[in-house]
Amino acid sequence: MIKAVFFDIDGTLYSHKAHQIPESACKALKELQEQGIPIFTATGRHMIMIEHLLGDLIPFDGYVSLTGQICLDRQKHVFYKNPICQADTEKIAAFFRTKRRPLTLIEENRRYTNMTHEKVSSSLKNVSSFAPPIEDYCGGELYQAAGFFTQADAKELLSCLDHCKFTSWDEGAIDIIPADGGKTVGIQKLLEHYNLTSDSIMAFGDGDNDVDMLEFAQIGVAMGNASQKAKAAADYITTDIDDHGIAHALKHFHLI
């Protein structure tokens, strides 16, 4: 029996084609809550961007943000944090300062970048986002670093990082997170917080960075517009986000 549902945001809940959450998805999520089924985000986004995209349209019951590195409850109070270790933070900061590649550093309440670049603008435009200020890194705890370069460049950087890994969310864009992190880890922490178990959840996603949570959930649903890796990891493939994909899947499993 499904007792909670987790949703990726970009390309799953939020349509970058229509620049909004489909009305059918809003209605479906509200219906889930009315039936006593809590809903949660599971996204690579910082809360700044979650609020920018979603506003107060849907009152989620909790948030897995920054690819699982920070978890918040319904009131947006942080109850779990997993920063990048100090040794790797210093190496990432050194790379950041060379300005060899565009890199955005993400702290709990702040984002900043080292340079602008055509790839940055293109990648951010694809996800209805905007660049943070160009500023120097001042030594705060890092939870994620967004690199706007190829996976080959990412492997070069990661070769000197002993406790990190990367996930891809767009062509030419990657997120660097702790090796022991990920959406599934964040989901597990949220499940513990709400006394839920993995065999009672459904998860929706569309990207390569959703693969682990689609495999982890009792029912993993890939959007019709999902990557091939996400579709291969899913138990069910629904229709496109702009073709009522979320509502279609929830009706298919008789949750609404």
Short mmCIF file of N, CA, C and O in Angstrom, two decimals, residues 112-197:
data_model
loop_
_atom_site.label_atom_id
_atom_site.label_comp_id
_atom_site.label_asym_id
_atom_site.label_seq_id
_atom_site.Cartn_x
_atom_site.Cartn_y
_atom_site.Cartn_z
N TYR A 112 26.67 30.78 -5.37
CA TYR A 112 27.46 31.75 -6.12
C TYR A 112 28.31 31.02 -7.15
O TYR A 112 28.58 29.83 -7.03
N THR A 113 28.71 31.76 -8.16
CA THR A 113 29.42 31.16 -9.29
C THR A 113 30.73 31.90 -9.55
O THR A 113 30.93 33.01 -9.06
N ASN A 114 31.61 31.27 -10.35
CA ASN A 114 32.93 31.87 -10.58
C ASN A 114 33.04 32.59 -11.92
O ASN A 114 33.94 33.40 -12.12
N MET A 115 32.14 32.31 -12.85
CA MET A 115 32.22 32.94 -14.18
C MET A 115 30.94 32.69 -14.97
O MET A 115 30.16 31.81 -14.63
N THR A 116 30.75 33.49 -16.01
CA THR A 116 29.63 33.26 -16.92
C THR A 116 30.16 32.61 -18.19
O THR A 116 31.33 32.73 -18.53
N HIS A 117 29.27 31.90 -18.87
CA HIS A 117 29.68 31.18 -20.07
C HIS A 117 28.42 30.82 -20.85
O HIS A 117 27.33 30.70 -20.29
N GLU A 118 28.56 30.67 -22.15
CA GLU A 118 27.41 30.33 -23.00
C GLU A 118 26.75 29.03 -22.55
O GLU A 118 25.53 28.90 -22.56
N LYS A 119 27.57 28.04 -22.13
CA LYS A 119 27.02 26.77 -21.68
C LYS A 119 26.17 26.95 -20.43
O LYS A 119 25.17 26.27 -20.24
N VAL A 120 26.61 27.86 -19.57
CA VAL A 120 25.85 28.12 -18.35
C VAL A 120 24.48 28.67 -18.70
O VAL A 120 23.45 28.20 -18.21
N SER A 121 24.46 29.68 -19.55
CA SER A 121 23.19 30.30 -19.95
C SER A 121 22.27 29.29 -20.60
O SER A 121 21.06 29.26 -20.33
N SER A 122 22.83 28.45 -21.46
CA SER A 122 22.03 27.45 -22.17
C SER A 122 21.44 26.42 -21.21
O SER A 122 20.24 26.11 -21.26
N SER A 123 22.27 25.90 -20.31
CA SER A 123 21.81 24.89 -19.36
C SER A 123 20.76 25.46 -18.42
O SER A 123 19.75 24.81 -18.13
N LEU A 124 20.99 26.68 -17.92
CA LEU A 124 20.04 27.28 -17.00
C LEU A 124 18.73 27.62 -17.69
O LEU A 124 17.65 27.49 -17.10
N LYS A 125 18.81 28.04 -18.94
CA LYS A 125 17.59 28.34 -19.70
C LYS A 125 16.76 27.08 -19.87
O LYS A 125 15.52 27.12 -19.81
N ASN A 126 17.42 25.94 -20.06
CA ASN A 126 16.71 24.67 -20.23
C ASN A 126 15.87 24.30 -19.01
O ASN A 126 14.89 23.56 -19.12
N VAL A 127 16.27 24.81 -17.85
CA VAL A 127 15.56 24.45 -16.61
C VAL A 127 14.96 25.68 -15.93
O VAL A 127 14.78 25.72 -14.72
N SER A 128 14.63 26.69 -16.71
CA SER A 128 13.93 27.89 -16.22
C SER A 128 14.61 28.46 -14.98
O SER A 128 13.96 28.85 -14.01
N SER A 129 15.95 28.53 -15.02
CA SER A 129 16.70 28.96 -13.85
C SER A 129 17.48 30.23 -14.15
O SER A 129 17.45 30.75 -15.27
N PHE A 130 18.18 30.73 -13.16
CA PHE A 130 19.00 31.92 -13.32
C PHE A 130 20.31 31.74 -12.56
O PHE A 130 20.38 30.98 -11.59
N ALA A 131 21.32 32.44 -13.01
CA ALA A 131 22.65 32.29 -12.41
C ALA A 131 22.76 33.10 -11.12
O ALA A 131 22.23 34.21 -11.03
N PRO A 132 23.45 32.56 -10.12
CA PRO A 132 23.71 33.33 -8.90
C PRO A 132 24.80 34.35 -9.16
O PRO A 132 25.43 34.35 -10.22
N PRO A 133 25.07 35.24 -8.20
CA PRO A 133 26.11 36.27 -8.39
C PRO A 133 27.50 35.66 -8.56
O PRO A 133 27.79 34.58 -8.03
N ILE A 134 28.36 36.35 -9.31
CA ILE A 134 29.76 35.97 -9.41
C ILE A 134 30.46 36.53 -8.17
O ILE A 134 30.57 37.74 -7.99
N GLU A 135 30.91 35.63 -7.30
CA GLU A 135 31.53 36.03 -6.04
C GLU A 135 32.63 35.04 -5.67
O GLU A 135 32.65 33.92 -6.14
N ASP A 136 33.51 35.47 -4.77
CA ASP A 136 34.54 34.58 -4.25
C ASP A 136 33.94 33.65 -3.20
O ASP A 136 32.99 34.02 -2.51
N TYR A 137 34.50 32.47 -3.08
CA TYR A 137 34.09 31.53 -2.05
C TYR A 137 34.72 31.96 -0.73
O TYR A 137 35.91 32.22 -0.64
N CYS A 138 33.89 32.01 0.33
CA CYS A 138 34.36 32.53 1.62
C CYS A 138 34.54 31.46 2.69
O CYS A 138 34.74 31.79 3.86
N GLY A 139 34.43 30.18 2.31
CA GLY A 139 34.74 29.12 3.26
C GLY A 139 33.59 28.45 3.97
O GLY A 139 33.81 27.68 4.89
N GLY A 140 32.36 28.72 3.55
CA GLY A 140 31.21 28.08 4.18
C GLY A 140 31.08 26.61 3.79
O GLY A 140 31.73 26.14 2.85
N GLU A 141 30.24 25.86 4.52
CA GLU A 141 30.01 24.45 4.20
C GLU A 141 29.35 24.33 2.83
O GLU A 141 28.37 25.02 2.54
N LEU A 142 29.88 23.43 1.99
CA LEU A 142 29.30 23.19 0.67
C LEU A 142 28.48 21.90 0.70
O LEU A 142 28.88 20.90 1.30
N TYR A 143 27.34 21.93 0.03
CA TYR A 143 26.48 20.75 -0.05
C TYR A 143 26.41 20.21 -1.47
O TYR A 143 26.08 19.04 -1.68
N GLN A 144 26.74 21.05 -2.43
CA GLN A 144 26.71 20.64 -3.83
C GLN A 144 27.49 21.65 -4.65
O GLN A 144 27.58 22.82 -4.29
N ALA A 145 28.07 21.18 -5.74
CA ALA A 145 28.72 22.07 -6.70
C ALA A 145 28.18 21.72 -8.08
O ALA A 145 28.17 20.55 -8.46
N ALA A 146 27.69 22.72 -8.80
CA ALA A 146 27.13 22.49 -10.13
C ALA A 146 28.16 22.89 -11.17
O ALA A 146 28.57 24.06 -11.24
N GLY A 147 28.62 21.91 -11.95
CA GLY A 147 29.61 22.18 -12.97
C GLY A 147 28.99 22.21 -14.35
O GLY A 147 28.22 21.32 -14.72
N PHE A 148 29.28 23.25 -15.09
CA PHE A 148 28.72 23.37 -16.44
C PHE A 148 29.79 22.98 -17.45
O PHE A 148 30.40 23.81 -18.12
N PHE A 149 30.05 21.67 -17.50
CA PHE A 149 31.04 21.12 -18.41
C PHE A 149 30.74 19.65 -18.65
O PHE A 149 29.79 19.10 -18.08
N THR A 150 31.53 19.03 -19.49
CA THR A 150 31.27 17.65 -19.89
C THR A 150 31.57 16.66 -18.77
O THR A 150 32.26 16.99 -17.81
N GLN A 151 31.07 15.45 -18.93
CA GLN A 151 31.35 14.40 -17.95
C GLN A 151 32.83 14.05 -17.93
O GLN A 151 33.37 13.68 -16.89
N ALA A 152 33.50 14.20 -19.07
CA ALA A 152 34.95 13.94 -19.12
C ALA A 152 35.68 14.95 -18.24
O ALA A 152 36.60 14.59 -17.49
N ASP A 153 35.26 16.23 -18.31
CA ASP A 153 35.86 17.26 -17.45
C ASP A 153 35.53 16.98 -16.00
O ASP A 153 36.36 17.20 -15.11
N ALA A 154 34.32 16.47 -15.75
CA ALA A 154 33.91 16.15 -14.39
C ALA A 154 34.79 15.06 -13.80
O ALA A 154 35.20 15.13 -12.64
N LYS A 155 35.10 14.05 -14.61
CA LYS A 155 35.95 12.96 -14.13
C LYS A 155 37.35 13.45 -13.82
O LYS A 155 38.00 12.97 -12.89
N GLU A 156 37.81 14.44 -14.59
CA GLU A 156 39.14 15.01 -14.32
C GLU A 156 39.15 15.68 -12.96
O GLU A 156 40.08 15.50 -12.17
N LEU A 157 38.09 16.45 -12.65
CA LEU A 157 38.00 17.10 -11.35
C LEU A 157 37.83 16.08 -10.24
O LEU A 157 38.49 16.15 -9.20
N LEU A 158 36.97 15.09 -10.48
CA LEU A 158 36.70 14.09 -9.45
C LEU A 158 37.90 13.20 -9.15
O LEU A 158 37.97 12.60 -8.08
N SER A 159 38.83 13.12 -10.09
CA SER A 159 40.01 12.28 -9.86
C SER A 159 40.83 12.75 -8.66
O SER A 159 41.59 11.99 -8.08
N CYS A 160 40.66 14.01 -8.28
CA CYS A 160 41.39 14.53 -7.13
C CYS A 160 40.49 14.65 -5.89
O CYS A 160 40.94 15.08 -4.83
N LEU A 161 39.22 14.26 -6.03
CA LEU A 161 38.30 14.31 -4.90
C LEU A 161 38.09 12.90 -4.37
O LEU A 161 37.61 12.02 -5.08
N ASP A 162 38.42 12.68 -3.12
CA ASP A 162 38.39 11.33 -2.56
C ASP A 162 37.03 10.91 -2.04
O ASP A 162 36.77 9.72 -1.85
N HIS A 163 36.13 11.88 -1.81
CA HIS A 163 34.87 11.53 -1.14
C HIS A 163 33.66 12.13 -1.87
O HIS A 163 32.65 12.44 -1.23
N CYS A 164 33.75 12.28 -3.19
CA CYS A 164 32.65 12.86 -3.95
C CYS A 164 32.31 12.02 -5.18
O CYS A 164 33.10 11.18 -5.62
N LYS A 165 31.14 12.27 -5.74
CA LYS A 165 30.71 11.66 -6.99
C LYS A 165 29.90 12.72 -7.74
O LYS A 165 29.65 13.81 -7.21
N PHE A 166 29.52 12.43 -8.99
CA PHE A 166 28.71 13.40 -9.71
C PHE A 166 27.50 12.72 -10.32
O PHE A 166 27.48 11.52 -10.58
N THR A 167 26.45 13.51 -10.51
CA THR A 167 25.26 13.08 -11.22
C THR A 167 25.00 14.08 -12.33
O THR A 167 25.36 15.26 -12.22
N SER A 168 24.39 13.62 -13.41
CA SER A 168 24.13 14.49 -14.56
C SER A 168 22.65 14.86 -14.62
O SER A 168 21.78 14.00 -14.46
N TRP A 169 22.36 16.14 -14.84
CA TRP A 169 20.96 16.57 -14.92
C TRP A 169 20.64 17.27 -16.24
O TRP A 169 19.47 17.55 -16.54
N ASP A 170 21.64 17.53 -17.05
CA ASP A 170 21.43 18.14 -18.36
C ASP A 170 22.68 17.90 -19.18
O ASP A 170 23.77 17.70 -18.62
N GLU A 171 22.56 17.91 -20.48
CA GLU A 171 23.75 17.74 -21.32
C GLU A 171 24.70 18.91 -21.07
O GLU A 171 24.35 20.07 -21.27
N GLY A 172 25.89 18.59 -20.60
CA GLY A 172 26.85 19.64 -20.30
C GLY A 172 26.72 20.24 -18.92
O GLY A 172 27.26 21.31 -18.64
N ALA A 173 25.99 19.53 -18.02
CA ALA A 173 25.83 20.05 -16.66
C ALA A 173 25.79 18.88 -15.67
O ALA A 173 25.09 17.90 -15.89
N ILE A 174 26.57 19.01 -14.60
CA ILE A 174 26.65 17.95 -13.59
C ILE A 174 26.58 18.55 -12.19
O ILE A 174 26.86 19.73 -11.99
N ASP A 175 26.19 17.70 -11.23
CA ASP A 175 26.21 18.10 -9.83
C ASP A 175 27.22 17.23 -9.10
O ASP A 175 27.20 16.01 -9.24
N ILE A 176 28.08 17.84 -8.30
CA ILE A 176 29.05 17.13 -7.47
C ILE A 176 28.50 17.09 -6.05
O ILE A 176 28.15 18.13 -5.48
N ILE A 177 28.40 15.89 -5.49
CA ILE A 177 27.86 15.69 -4.15
C ILE A 177 28.73 14.69 -3.39
O ILE A 177 29.58 14.03 -3.99
N PRO A 178 28.55 14.56 -2.08
CA PRO A 178 29.31 13.56 -1.34
C PRO A 178 29.08 12.16 -1.88
O PRO A 178 27.98 11.82 -2.33
N ALA A 179 30.11 11.34 -1.83
CA ALA A 179 30.01 9.97 -2.36
C ALA A 179 28.97 9.15 -1.62
O ALA A 179 28.40 8.21 -2.18
N ASP A 180 28.71 9.50 -0.36
CA ASP A 180 27.72 8.77 0.41
C ASP A 180 26.35 9.45 0.38
O ASP A 180 25.47 9.16 1.19
N GLY A 181 26.16 10.36 -0.57
CA GLY A 181 24.90 11.08 -0.70
C GLY A 181 24.07 10.62 -1.87
O GLY A 181 24.36 9.60 -2.50
N GLY A 182 23.03 11.36 -2.18
CA GLY A 182 22.14 11.04 -3.29
C GLY A 182 20.69 11.18 -2.87
O GLY A 182 20.37 11.27 -1.68
N LYS A 183 19.81 11.20 -3.85
CA LYS A 183 18.39 11.35 -3.55
C LYS A 183 17.88 10.24 -2.65
O LYS A 183 17.08 10.48 -1.73
N THR A 184 18.35 9.01 -2.88
CA THR A 184 17.87 7.89 -2.07
C THR A 184 18.25 8.07 -0.61
O THR A 184 17.45 7.76 0.29
N VAL A 185 19.45 8.57 -0.34
CA VAL A 185 19.87 8.79 1.04
C VAL A 185 18.96 9.83 1.70
O VAL A 185 18.50 9.64 2.83
N GLY A 186 18.68 10.91 0.98
CA GLY A 186 17.79 11.93 1.51
C GLY A 186 16.39 11.39 1.75
O GLY A 186 15.75 11.71 2.77
N ILE A 187 15.91 10.57 0.83
CA ILE A 187 14.59 9.96 1.00
C ILE A 187 14.57 9.08 2.24
O ILE A 187 13.60 9.09 3.01
N GLN A 188 15.63 8.29 2.45
CA GLN A 188 15.69 7.43 3.63
C GLN A 188 15.62 8.25 4.91
O GLN A 188 14.94 7.86 5.87
N LYS A 189 16.32 9.39 4.94
CA LYS A 189 16.29 10.24 6.13
C LYS A 189 14.90 10.81 6.36
O LYS A 189 14.43 10.90 7.51
N LEU A 190 14.21 11.17 5.27
CA LEU A 190 12.87 11.70 5.41
C LEU A 190 11.89 10.62 5.85
O LEU A 190 11.00 10.86 6.67
N LEU A 191 12.08 9.40 5.33
CA LEU A 191 11.23 8.29 5.75
C LEU A 191 11.38 8.02 7.24
O LEU A 191 10.39 7.79 7.95
N GLU A 192 12.61 8.07 7.73
CA GLU A 192 12.85 7.87 9.16
C GLU A 192 12.16 8.97 9.97
O GLU A 192 11.57 8.70 11.01
N HIS A 193 12.23 10.18 9.46
CA HIS A 193 11.64 11.33 10.16
C HIS A 193 10.13 11.19 10.28
O HIS A 193 9.54 11.62 11.28
N TYR A 194 9.50 10.59 9.26
CA TYR A 194 8.04 10.47 9.24
C TYR A 194 7.56 9.04 9.52
O TYR A 194 6.39 8.73 9.32
N ASN A 195 8.48 8.19 9.97
CA ASN A 195 8.13 6.80 10.31
C ASN A 195 7.46 6.07 9.14
O ASN A 195 6.43 5.40 9.29
N LEU A 196 8.07 6.19 7.97
CA LEU A 196 7.60 5.50 6.77
C LEU A 196 8.68 4.51 6.32
O LEU A 196 9.82 4.57 6.78
N THR A 197 8.32 3.61 5.43
CA THR A 197 9.27 2.62 4.91
C THR A 197 9.30 2.66 3.39
O THR A 197 8.34 3.08 2.74
#
